XYZ file of C-alpha atoms in Angstrom:
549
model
C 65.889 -12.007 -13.087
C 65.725 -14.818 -10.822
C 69.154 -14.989 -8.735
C 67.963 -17.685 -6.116
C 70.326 -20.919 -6.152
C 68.580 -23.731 -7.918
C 70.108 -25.971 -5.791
C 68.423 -23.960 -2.177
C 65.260 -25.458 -0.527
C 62.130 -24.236 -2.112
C 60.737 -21.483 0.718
C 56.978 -22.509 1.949
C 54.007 -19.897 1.032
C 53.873 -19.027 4.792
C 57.788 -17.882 4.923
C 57.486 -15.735 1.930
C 54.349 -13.767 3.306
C 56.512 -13.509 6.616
C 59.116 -11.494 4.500
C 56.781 -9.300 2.273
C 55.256 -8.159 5.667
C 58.545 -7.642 7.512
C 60.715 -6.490 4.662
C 63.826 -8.794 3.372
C 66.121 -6.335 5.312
C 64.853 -8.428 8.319
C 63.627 -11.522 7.148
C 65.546 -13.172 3.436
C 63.597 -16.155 2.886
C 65.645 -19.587 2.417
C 66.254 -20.225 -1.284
C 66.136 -16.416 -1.790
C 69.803 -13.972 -1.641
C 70.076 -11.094 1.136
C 71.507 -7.519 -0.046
C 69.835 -5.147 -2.855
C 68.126 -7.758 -5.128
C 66.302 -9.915 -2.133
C 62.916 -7.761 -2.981
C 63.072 -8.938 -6.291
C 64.005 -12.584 -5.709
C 61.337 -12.193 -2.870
C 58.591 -11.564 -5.704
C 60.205 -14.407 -8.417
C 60.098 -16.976 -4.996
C 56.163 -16.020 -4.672
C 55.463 -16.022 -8.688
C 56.818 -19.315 -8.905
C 55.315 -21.279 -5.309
C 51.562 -19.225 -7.019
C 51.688 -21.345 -9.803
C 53.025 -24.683 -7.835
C 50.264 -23.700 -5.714
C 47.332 -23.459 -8.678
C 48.936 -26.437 -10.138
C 48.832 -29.036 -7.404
C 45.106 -27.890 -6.477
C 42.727 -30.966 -6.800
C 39.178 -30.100 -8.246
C 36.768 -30.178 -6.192
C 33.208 -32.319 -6.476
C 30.978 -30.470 -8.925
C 28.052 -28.824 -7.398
C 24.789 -30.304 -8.352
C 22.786 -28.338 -11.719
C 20.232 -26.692 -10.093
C 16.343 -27.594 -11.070
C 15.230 -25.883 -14.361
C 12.676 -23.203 -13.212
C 9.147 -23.967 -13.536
C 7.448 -22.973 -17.241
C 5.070 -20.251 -17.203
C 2.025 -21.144 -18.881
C 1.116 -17.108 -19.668
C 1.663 -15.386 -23.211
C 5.007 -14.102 -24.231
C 5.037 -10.325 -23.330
C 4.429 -8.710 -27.271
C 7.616 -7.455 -28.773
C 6.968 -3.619 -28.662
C 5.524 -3.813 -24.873
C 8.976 -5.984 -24.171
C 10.522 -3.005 -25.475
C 8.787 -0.957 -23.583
C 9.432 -2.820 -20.129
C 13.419 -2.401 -20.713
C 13.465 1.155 -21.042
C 11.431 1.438 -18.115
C 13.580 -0.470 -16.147
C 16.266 1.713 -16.975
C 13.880 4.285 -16.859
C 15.554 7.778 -16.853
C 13.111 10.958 -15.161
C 13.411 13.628 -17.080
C 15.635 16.537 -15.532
C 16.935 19.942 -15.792
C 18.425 22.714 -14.085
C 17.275 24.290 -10.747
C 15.335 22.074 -10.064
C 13.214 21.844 -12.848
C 11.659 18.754 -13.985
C 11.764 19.485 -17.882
C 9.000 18.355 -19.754
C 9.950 14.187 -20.591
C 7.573 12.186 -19.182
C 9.111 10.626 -15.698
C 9.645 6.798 -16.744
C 10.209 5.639 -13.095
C 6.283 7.022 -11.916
C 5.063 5.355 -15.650
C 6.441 2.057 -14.388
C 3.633 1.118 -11.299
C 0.893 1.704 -13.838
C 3.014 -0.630 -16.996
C 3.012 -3.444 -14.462
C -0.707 -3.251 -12.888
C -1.702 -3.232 -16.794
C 0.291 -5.638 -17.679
C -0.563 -7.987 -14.742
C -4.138 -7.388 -15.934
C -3.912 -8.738 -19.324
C -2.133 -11.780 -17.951
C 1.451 -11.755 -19.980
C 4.919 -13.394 -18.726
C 7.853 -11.187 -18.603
C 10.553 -11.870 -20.579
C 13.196 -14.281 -19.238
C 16.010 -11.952 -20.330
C 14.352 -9.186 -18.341
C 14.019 -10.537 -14.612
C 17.468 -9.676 -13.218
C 16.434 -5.820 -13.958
C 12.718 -6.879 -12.916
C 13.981 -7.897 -9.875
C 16.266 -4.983 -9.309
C 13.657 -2.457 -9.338
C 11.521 -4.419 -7.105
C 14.229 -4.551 -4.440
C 14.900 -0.853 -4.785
C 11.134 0.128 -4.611
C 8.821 -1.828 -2.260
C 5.640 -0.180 -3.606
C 6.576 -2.211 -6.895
C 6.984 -5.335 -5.390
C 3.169 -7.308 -5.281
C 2.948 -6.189 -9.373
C 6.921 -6.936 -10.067
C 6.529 -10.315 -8.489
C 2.973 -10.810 -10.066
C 4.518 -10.549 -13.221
C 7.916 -12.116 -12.773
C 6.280 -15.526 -12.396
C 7.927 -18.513 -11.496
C 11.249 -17.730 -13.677
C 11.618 -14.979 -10.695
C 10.930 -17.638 -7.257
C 13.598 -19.887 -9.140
C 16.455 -16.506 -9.526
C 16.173 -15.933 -6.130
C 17.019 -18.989 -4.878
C 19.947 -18.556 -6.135
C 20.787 -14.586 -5.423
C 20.566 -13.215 -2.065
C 20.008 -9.904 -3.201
C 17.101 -11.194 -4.372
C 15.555 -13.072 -1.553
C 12.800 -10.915 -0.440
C 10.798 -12.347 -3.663
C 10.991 -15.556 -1.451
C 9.450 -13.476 1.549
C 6.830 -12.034 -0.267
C 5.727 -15.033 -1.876
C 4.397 -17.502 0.847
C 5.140 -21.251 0.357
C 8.513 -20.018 -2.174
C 6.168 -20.388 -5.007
C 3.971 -23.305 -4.321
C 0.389 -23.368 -4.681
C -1.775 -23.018 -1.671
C -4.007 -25.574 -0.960
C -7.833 -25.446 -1.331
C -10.580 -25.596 1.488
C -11.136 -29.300 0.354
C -7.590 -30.279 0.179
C -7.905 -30.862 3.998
C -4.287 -32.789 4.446
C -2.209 -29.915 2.996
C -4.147 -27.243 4.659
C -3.646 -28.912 8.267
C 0.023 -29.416 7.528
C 0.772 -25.823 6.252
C -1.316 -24.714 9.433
C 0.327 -26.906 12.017
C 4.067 -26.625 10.773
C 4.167 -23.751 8.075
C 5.864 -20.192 8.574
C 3.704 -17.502 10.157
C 3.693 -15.758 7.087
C 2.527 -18.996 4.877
C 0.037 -19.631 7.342
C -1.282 -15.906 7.562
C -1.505 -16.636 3.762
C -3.091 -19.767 4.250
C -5.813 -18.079 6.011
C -6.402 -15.457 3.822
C -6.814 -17.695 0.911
C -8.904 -20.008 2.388
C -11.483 -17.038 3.751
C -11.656 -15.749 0.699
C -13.353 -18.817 -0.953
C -14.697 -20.171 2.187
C -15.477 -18.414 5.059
C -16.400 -21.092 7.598
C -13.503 -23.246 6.421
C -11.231 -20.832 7.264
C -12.983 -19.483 10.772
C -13.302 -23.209 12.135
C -8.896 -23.739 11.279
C -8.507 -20.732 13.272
C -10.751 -21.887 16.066
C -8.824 -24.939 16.163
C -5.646 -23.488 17.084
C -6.774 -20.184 18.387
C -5.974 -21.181 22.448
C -2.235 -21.963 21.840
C -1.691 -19.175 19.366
C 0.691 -16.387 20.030
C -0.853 -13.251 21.024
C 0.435 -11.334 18.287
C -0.477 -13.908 16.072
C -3.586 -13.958 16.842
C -4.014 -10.652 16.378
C -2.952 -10.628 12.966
C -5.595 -14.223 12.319
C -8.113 -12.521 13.201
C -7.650 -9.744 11.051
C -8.164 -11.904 8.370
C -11.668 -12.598 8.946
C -12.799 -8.969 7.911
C -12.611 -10.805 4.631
C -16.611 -12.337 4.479
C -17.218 -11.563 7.677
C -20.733 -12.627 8.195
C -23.175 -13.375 11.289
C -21.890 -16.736 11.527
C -18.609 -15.438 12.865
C -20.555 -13.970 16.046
C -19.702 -17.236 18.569
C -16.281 -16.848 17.900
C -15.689 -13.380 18.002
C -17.602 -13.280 21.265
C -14.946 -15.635 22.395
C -12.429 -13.627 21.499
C -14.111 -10.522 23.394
C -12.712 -12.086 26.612
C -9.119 -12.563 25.377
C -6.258 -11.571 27.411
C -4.939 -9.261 24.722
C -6.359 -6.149 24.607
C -5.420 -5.977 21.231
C -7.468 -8.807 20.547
C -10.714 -7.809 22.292
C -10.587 -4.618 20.807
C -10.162 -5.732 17.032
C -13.001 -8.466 18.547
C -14.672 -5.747 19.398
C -14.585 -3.701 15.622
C -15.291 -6.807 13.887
C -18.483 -7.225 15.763
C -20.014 -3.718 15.583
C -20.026 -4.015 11.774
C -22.480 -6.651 12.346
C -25.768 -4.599 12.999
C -27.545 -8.045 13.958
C -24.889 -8.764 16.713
C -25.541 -9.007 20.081
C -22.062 -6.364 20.900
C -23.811 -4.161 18.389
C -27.146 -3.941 20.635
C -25.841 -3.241 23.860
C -23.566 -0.267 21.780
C -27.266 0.377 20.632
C -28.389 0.964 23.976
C -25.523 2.387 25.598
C -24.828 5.342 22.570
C -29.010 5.712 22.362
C -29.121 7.202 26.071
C -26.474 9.721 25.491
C -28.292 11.608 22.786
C -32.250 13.000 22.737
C -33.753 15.983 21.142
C -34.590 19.121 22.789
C -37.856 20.279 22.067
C -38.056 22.985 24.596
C -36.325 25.864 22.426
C -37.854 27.092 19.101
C -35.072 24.854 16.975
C -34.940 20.619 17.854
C -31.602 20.531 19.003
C -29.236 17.111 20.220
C -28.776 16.782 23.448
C -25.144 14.939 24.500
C -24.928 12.952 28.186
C -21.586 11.707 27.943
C -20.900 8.312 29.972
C -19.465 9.232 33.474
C -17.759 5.744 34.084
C -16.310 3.151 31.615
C -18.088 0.034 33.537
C -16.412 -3.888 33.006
C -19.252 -4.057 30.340
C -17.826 -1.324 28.089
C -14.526 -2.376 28.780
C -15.123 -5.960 27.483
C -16.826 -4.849 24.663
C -14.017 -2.509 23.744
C -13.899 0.073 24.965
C -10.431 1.516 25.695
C -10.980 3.129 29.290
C -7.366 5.286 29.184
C -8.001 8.504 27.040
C -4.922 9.188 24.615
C -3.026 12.842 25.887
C -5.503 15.611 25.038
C -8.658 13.949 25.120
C -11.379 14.821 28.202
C -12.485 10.477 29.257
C -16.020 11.213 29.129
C -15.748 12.382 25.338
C -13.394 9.366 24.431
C -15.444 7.087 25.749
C -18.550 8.610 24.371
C -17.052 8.563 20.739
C -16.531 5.022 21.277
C -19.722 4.203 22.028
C -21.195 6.159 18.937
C -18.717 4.814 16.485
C -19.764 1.312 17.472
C -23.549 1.462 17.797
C -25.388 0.538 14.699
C -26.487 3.865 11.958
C -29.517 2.721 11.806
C -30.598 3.120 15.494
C -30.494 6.826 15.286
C -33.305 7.883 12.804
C -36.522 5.746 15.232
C -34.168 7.296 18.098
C -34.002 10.893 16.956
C -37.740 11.200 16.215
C -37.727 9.793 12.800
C -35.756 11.509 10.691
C -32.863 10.717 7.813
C -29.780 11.157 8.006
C -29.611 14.420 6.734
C -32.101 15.968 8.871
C -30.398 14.352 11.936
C -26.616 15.396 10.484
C -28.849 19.388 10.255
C -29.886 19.220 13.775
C -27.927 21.625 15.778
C -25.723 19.822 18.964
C -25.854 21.739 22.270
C -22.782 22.290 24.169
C -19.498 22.189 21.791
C -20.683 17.891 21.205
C -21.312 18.453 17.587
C -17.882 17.670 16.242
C -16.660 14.918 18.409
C -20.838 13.249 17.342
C -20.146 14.189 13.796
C -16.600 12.367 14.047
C -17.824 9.479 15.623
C -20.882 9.015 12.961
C -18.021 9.312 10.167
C -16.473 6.175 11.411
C -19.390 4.286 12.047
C -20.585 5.329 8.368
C -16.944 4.029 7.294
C -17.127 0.723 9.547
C -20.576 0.119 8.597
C -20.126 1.091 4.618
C -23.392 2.819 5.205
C -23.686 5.195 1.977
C -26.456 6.660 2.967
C -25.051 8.142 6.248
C -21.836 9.202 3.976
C -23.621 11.241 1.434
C -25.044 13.072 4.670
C -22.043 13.607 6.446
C -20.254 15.011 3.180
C -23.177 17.364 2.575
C -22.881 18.824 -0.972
C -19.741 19.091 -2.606
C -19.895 22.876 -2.647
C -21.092 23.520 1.053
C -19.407 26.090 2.987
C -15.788 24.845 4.574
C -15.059 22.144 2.362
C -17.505 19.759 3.244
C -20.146 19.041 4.817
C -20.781 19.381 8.852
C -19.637 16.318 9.882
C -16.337 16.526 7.613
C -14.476 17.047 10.361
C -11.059 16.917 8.301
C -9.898 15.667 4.741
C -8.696 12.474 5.860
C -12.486 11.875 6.892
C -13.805 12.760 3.966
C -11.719 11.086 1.937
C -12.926 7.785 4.055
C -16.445 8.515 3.742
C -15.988 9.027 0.455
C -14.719 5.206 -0.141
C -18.143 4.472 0.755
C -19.893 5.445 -2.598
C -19.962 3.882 -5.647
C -17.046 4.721 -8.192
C -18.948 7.416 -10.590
C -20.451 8.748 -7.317
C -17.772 9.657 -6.189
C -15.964 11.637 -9.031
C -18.931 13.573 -9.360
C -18.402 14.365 -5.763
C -14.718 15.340 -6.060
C -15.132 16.909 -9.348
C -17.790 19.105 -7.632
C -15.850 20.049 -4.852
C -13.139 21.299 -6.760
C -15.029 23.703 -8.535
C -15.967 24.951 -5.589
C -12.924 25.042 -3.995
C -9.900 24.933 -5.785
C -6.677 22.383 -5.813
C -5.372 23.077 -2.484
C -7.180 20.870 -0.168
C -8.162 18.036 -2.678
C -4.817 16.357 -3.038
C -6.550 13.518 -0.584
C -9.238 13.480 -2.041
C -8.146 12.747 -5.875
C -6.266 9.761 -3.949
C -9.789 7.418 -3.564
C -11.071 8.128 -7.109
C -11.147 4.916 -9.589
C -8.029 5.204 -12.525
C -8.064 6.665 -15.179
C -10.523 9.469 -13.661
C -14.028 9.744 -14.769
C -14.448 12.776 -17.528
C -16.194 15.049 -15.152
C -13.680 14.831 -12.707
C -10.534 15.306 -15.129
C -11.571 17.788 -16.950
C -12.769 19.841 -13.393
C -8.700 18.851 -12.423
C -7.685 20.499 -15.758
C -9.754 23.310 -15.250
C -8.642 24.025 -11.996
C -5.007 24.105 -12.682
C -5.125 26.576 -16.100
C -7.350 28.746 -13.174
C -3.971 28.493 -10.964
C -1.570 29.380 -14.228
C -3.358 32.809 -14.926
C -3.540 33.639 -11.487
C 0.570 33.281 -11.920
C 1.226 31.309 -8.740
C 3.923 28.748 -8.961
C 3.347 24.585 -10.795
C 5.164 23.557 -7.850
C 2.488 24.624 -5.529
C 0.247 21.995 -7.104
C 3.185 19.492 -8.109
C 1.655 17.039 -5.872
C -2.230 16.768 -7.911
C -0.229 17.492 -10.888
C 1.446 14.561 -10.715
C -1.841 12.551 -9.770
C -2.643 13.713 -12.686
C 0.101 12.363 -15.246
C -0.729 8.999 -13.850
C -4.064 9.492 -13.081
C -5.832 11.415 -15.869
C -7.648 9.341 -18.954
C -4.992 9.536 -22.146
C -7.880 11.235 -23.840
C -7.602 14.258 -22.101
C -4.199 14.867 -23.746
C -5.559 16.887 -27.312
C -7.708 19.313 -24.610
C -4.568 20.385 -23.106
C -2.680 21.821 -26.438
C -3.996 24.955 -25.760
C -2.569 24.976 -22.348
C 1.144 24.761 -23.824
C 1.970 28.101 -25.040
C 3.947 30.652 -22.248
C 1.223 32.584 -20.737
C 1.521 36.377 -20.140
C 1.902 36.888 -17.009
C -0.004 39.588 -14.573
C 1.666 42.140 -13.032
C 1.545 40.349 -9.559
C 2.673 36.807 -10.882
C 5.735 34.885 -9.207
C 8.282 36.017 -11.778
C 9.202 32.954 -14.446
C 5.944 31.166 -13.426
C 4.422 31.140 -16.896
C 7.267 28.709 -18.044
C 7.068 26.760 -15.254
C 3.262 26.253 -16.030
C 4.025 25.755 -19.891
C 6.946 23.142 -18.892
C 4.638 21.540 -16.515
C 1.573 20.653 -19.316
C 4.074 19.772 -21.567
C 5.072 16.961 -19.395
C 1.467 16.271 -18.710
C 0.384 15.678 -21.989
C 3.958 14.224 -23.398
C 2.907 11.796 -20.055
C -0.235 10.871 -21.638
C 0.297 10.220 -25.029
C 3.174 7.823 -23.700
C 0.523 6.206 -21.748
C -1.617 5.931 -24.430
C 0.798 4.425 -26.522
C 1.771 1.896 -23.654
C -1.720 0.553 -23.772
C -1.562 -0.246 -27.136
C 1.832 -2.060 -27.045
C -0.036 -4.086 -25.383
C -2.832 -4.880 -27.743
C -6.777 -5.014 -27.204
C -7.685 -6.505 -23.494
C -10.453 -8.847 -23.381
C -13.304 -7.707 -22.707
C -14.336 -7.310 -18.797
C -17.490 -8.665 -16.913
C -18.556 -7.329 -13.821
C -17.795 -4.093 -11.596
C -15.510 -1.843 -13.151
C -11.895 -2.086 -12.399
C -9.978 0.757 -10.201
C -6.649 0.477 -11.436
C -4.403 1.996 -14.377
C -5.707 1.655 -18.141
């Protein structure tokens, strides 16, 4: 009850915070009696000055309605796939005790694949679904291009007005608007004379991929008062179409005062074969190797450069050898790597490149040669050198001689065409097991060629009655749930059952396996089904597309 005297001044908002924080012992507010029942006169005083308070506020202007968001012209998401795309979002991996996975297809890995589908048939998302769109793409970066892609507009306009969500604003250069055209000359030379680096990185982009001239020629005319970091990442861009027009310039750019700059001058012009930096690499790389005749087998001869000379240096070549490496071998790699593939064969007496990758290499050279032709075949996209550095799928030591490790092959493999090189990897596992073609399995076109998923298949039911642990292979097995064609799914029923297990099995492995194909081909019915939530795609023209079904 309220025991203050009507009559006593009204205490201000400041004095009755004073006595809460001291205590009415030591401070009894006026309007407000001392002794036993101040606390609770205390807390009537402050009820009553709240609601003065509230009451005698003035509203403020109203903020301005934001813009409506801009339509998106795509068709509405069908009702099943919508369905779909929410319990994705709230996607749930299956789980179990121990660590055990369980055998429910893992939602969260089946999400990537939904969007990259979905993206391709061209849909909207649902409006009601961005906030949880958006979510996910803020918890997982690797979602982000396809979230966004498919988000549209509706998702530029929501986060505007969320700062949780503002990295949709980052990733999307210009906040949504449409980059001009090579012909729309006004807008391009504004976005490129006042835009953000990142718009005008995009700017760059888009403009060299529909006109490469265009776009080398706004570059030149800002390149001397660029940044040197900036420039860096410019000229990256031109890797894009690069063609022997861009020769002037990147000469130019060979004398630059970033070394940075020279050297990614430097790249850029060695996968020109026609260029002039790609004929002195000719003639510098061609005296380090001959043949040796003298012994009963031809054999390659390696002179290794004793000096890195201004010349090498400006065409760059980086003089200071990284911890470990011996100079003349660094810069003789260098030299290699950059000289044009098709120097060697009238240099080496005429032969192809697999009878040059055969030859035998005197003195320890032939694995830093080998290495250095395996990045010129990779610079160069020269197939031809590929398919003779890989050898045959089934060659001794995983690979052919100048495989010199998996991330190599697996670069030399993104050389051949996309049938190619399934047969390749499908061959090499039966040859060789799981274990060292996780890489590998990672540059084959989605969903895998037959072949090649049925070799995958194979090779883990090999793994299951030789009793070793699922998790050993957890990391191909799940390339697999992702990877492998739906179709696959009725040839692994007989895979399901609890195997007996040998004598020297890891004890409990045969559930783990049974578990583990359970999920696999639970996981690929559910893909299956995704794809036809989301009806019949049109028909494609062109190369075939490496992405999820």
């Amino acid at each position: 009850m309220n025991t203050a005297d009507p009559s006593s001044p009204v205490p201000s908002w400041e004095d009755l915070v004073g006595a809460a924080l001291l205590g009415t012992d030591r401070r009894t507010p006026a309007g407000t009696a001392p002794g036993r029942t101040g606390p609770a006169a205390l807390l009537d005083a402050a009820a009553a000055e709240t609601v003065r308070r509230r009451a005698g506020l003035r509203p403020g202007p109203a903020a301005p309605r934001p813009e409506p968001a801009a339509e998106d012209p795509r068709p509405a998401l069908p009702a099943a796939a919508a369905r779909r795309l929410n319990l994705l979002l709230a996607g749930r991996p299956g789980t179990g005790g121990g660590g055990r996975r369980g055998t429910a297809p893992d939602l969260m890995e089946l999400l990537p694949q939904w969007l990259t589908a979905v993206n391709a048939r061209g849909f909207a998302a649902p409006a009601e679904s961005l906030p949880a769109l958006l979510d996910a793409a803020r918890a997982r970066t690797d979602l982000r291009l396809a979230a966004l892609e498919f988000a549209g507009p509706r998702a530029l306009w929501l986060a505007r007005l969320n700062p949780d969500w503002r990295f949709a604003l980052r990733a999307t250069p210009g906040g949504g608007g449409t980059l001009p055209g090579p012909a729309d000359t006004r807008r391009v030379e504004t976005l490129w004379r006042e835009g953000l680096f990142a718009e005008r990185v995009a700017l760059l982009a888009s403009i060299r991929f529909r006109d490469a001239d265009a776009a080398r020629e706004l570059l030149a005319a800002t390149w001397p008062t660029e940044r040197a970091e900036d420039r860096l990442m410019f000229l990256d861009s031109l890797r894009t179409g690069l063609n022997a027009r861009d020769e002037p310039f990147l000469e130019q750019a060979l004398a630059d005062r970033s070394r940075n700059v020279r050297a990614t001058a430097a790249e850029l012009l060695s996968a020109l074969p026609d260029s002039a930096l790609a004929a002195r690499m000719a003639v510098r790389a061609g005296a380090c190797v001959a043949v040796d005749h003298t012994g009963d087998t031809p054999t390659l001869l390696v002179e290794a450069p004793h000096e890195c000379d201004a010349g090498m240096e400006r065409d760059g070549v980086s003089a200071k050898a990284p911890p470990g490496r011996g100079e003349r071998s660094w810069w003789f790699g260098q030299l290699v790597e950059a000289a044009p593939l098709a120097i060697w064969p009238a240099r080496l007496g005429g032969r192809s490149p697999e009878r040059i990758v055969a030859l035998p290499v005197a003195d320890d050279w032939l694995g830093e040669l080998h290495a250095a032709w395996c990045r010129a075949a990779v610079r160069q996209r020269d197939a031809d050198w590929s398919r003779a550095l890989l050898g045959p799928p089934s060659a001794p030591g995983a690979g052919g001689p100048g495989a010199v490790s998996l991330a190599e092959r697996a670069k030399l493999l993104g050389t051949l065409p996309v049938a190619e090189r399934a047969e390749w990897v499908a061959g090499f596992i039966a040859a060789h097991g799981l274990s060292e073609a996780f890489q590998l399995l990672g540059v084959c076109a989605v969903p895998w060629a037959t072949p090649l998923g049925r070799s995958v298949v194979d090779a883990l039911n090999i793994a299951r009655d030789a009793g070793s642990y699922p998790w050993s292979f957890s990391g191909v097995m799940g390339l697999a749930e992702r990877c492998l064609d739906p179709a696959e799914a009725n040839r692994l029923d007989a895979l399901l059952a609890v195997p007996d297990e040998p004598e020297d099995a890891s004890p409990g492995a045969g559930g783990y396996w049974a578990e583990a194909f359970q999920r696999l081909g639970r996981t690929l019915r559910l893909r299956a089904v995704m794809t036809e939530e989301l009806g019949p795609r049109e028909p494609a023209t062109g190369e075939p597309e490496e992405g999820p079904p």
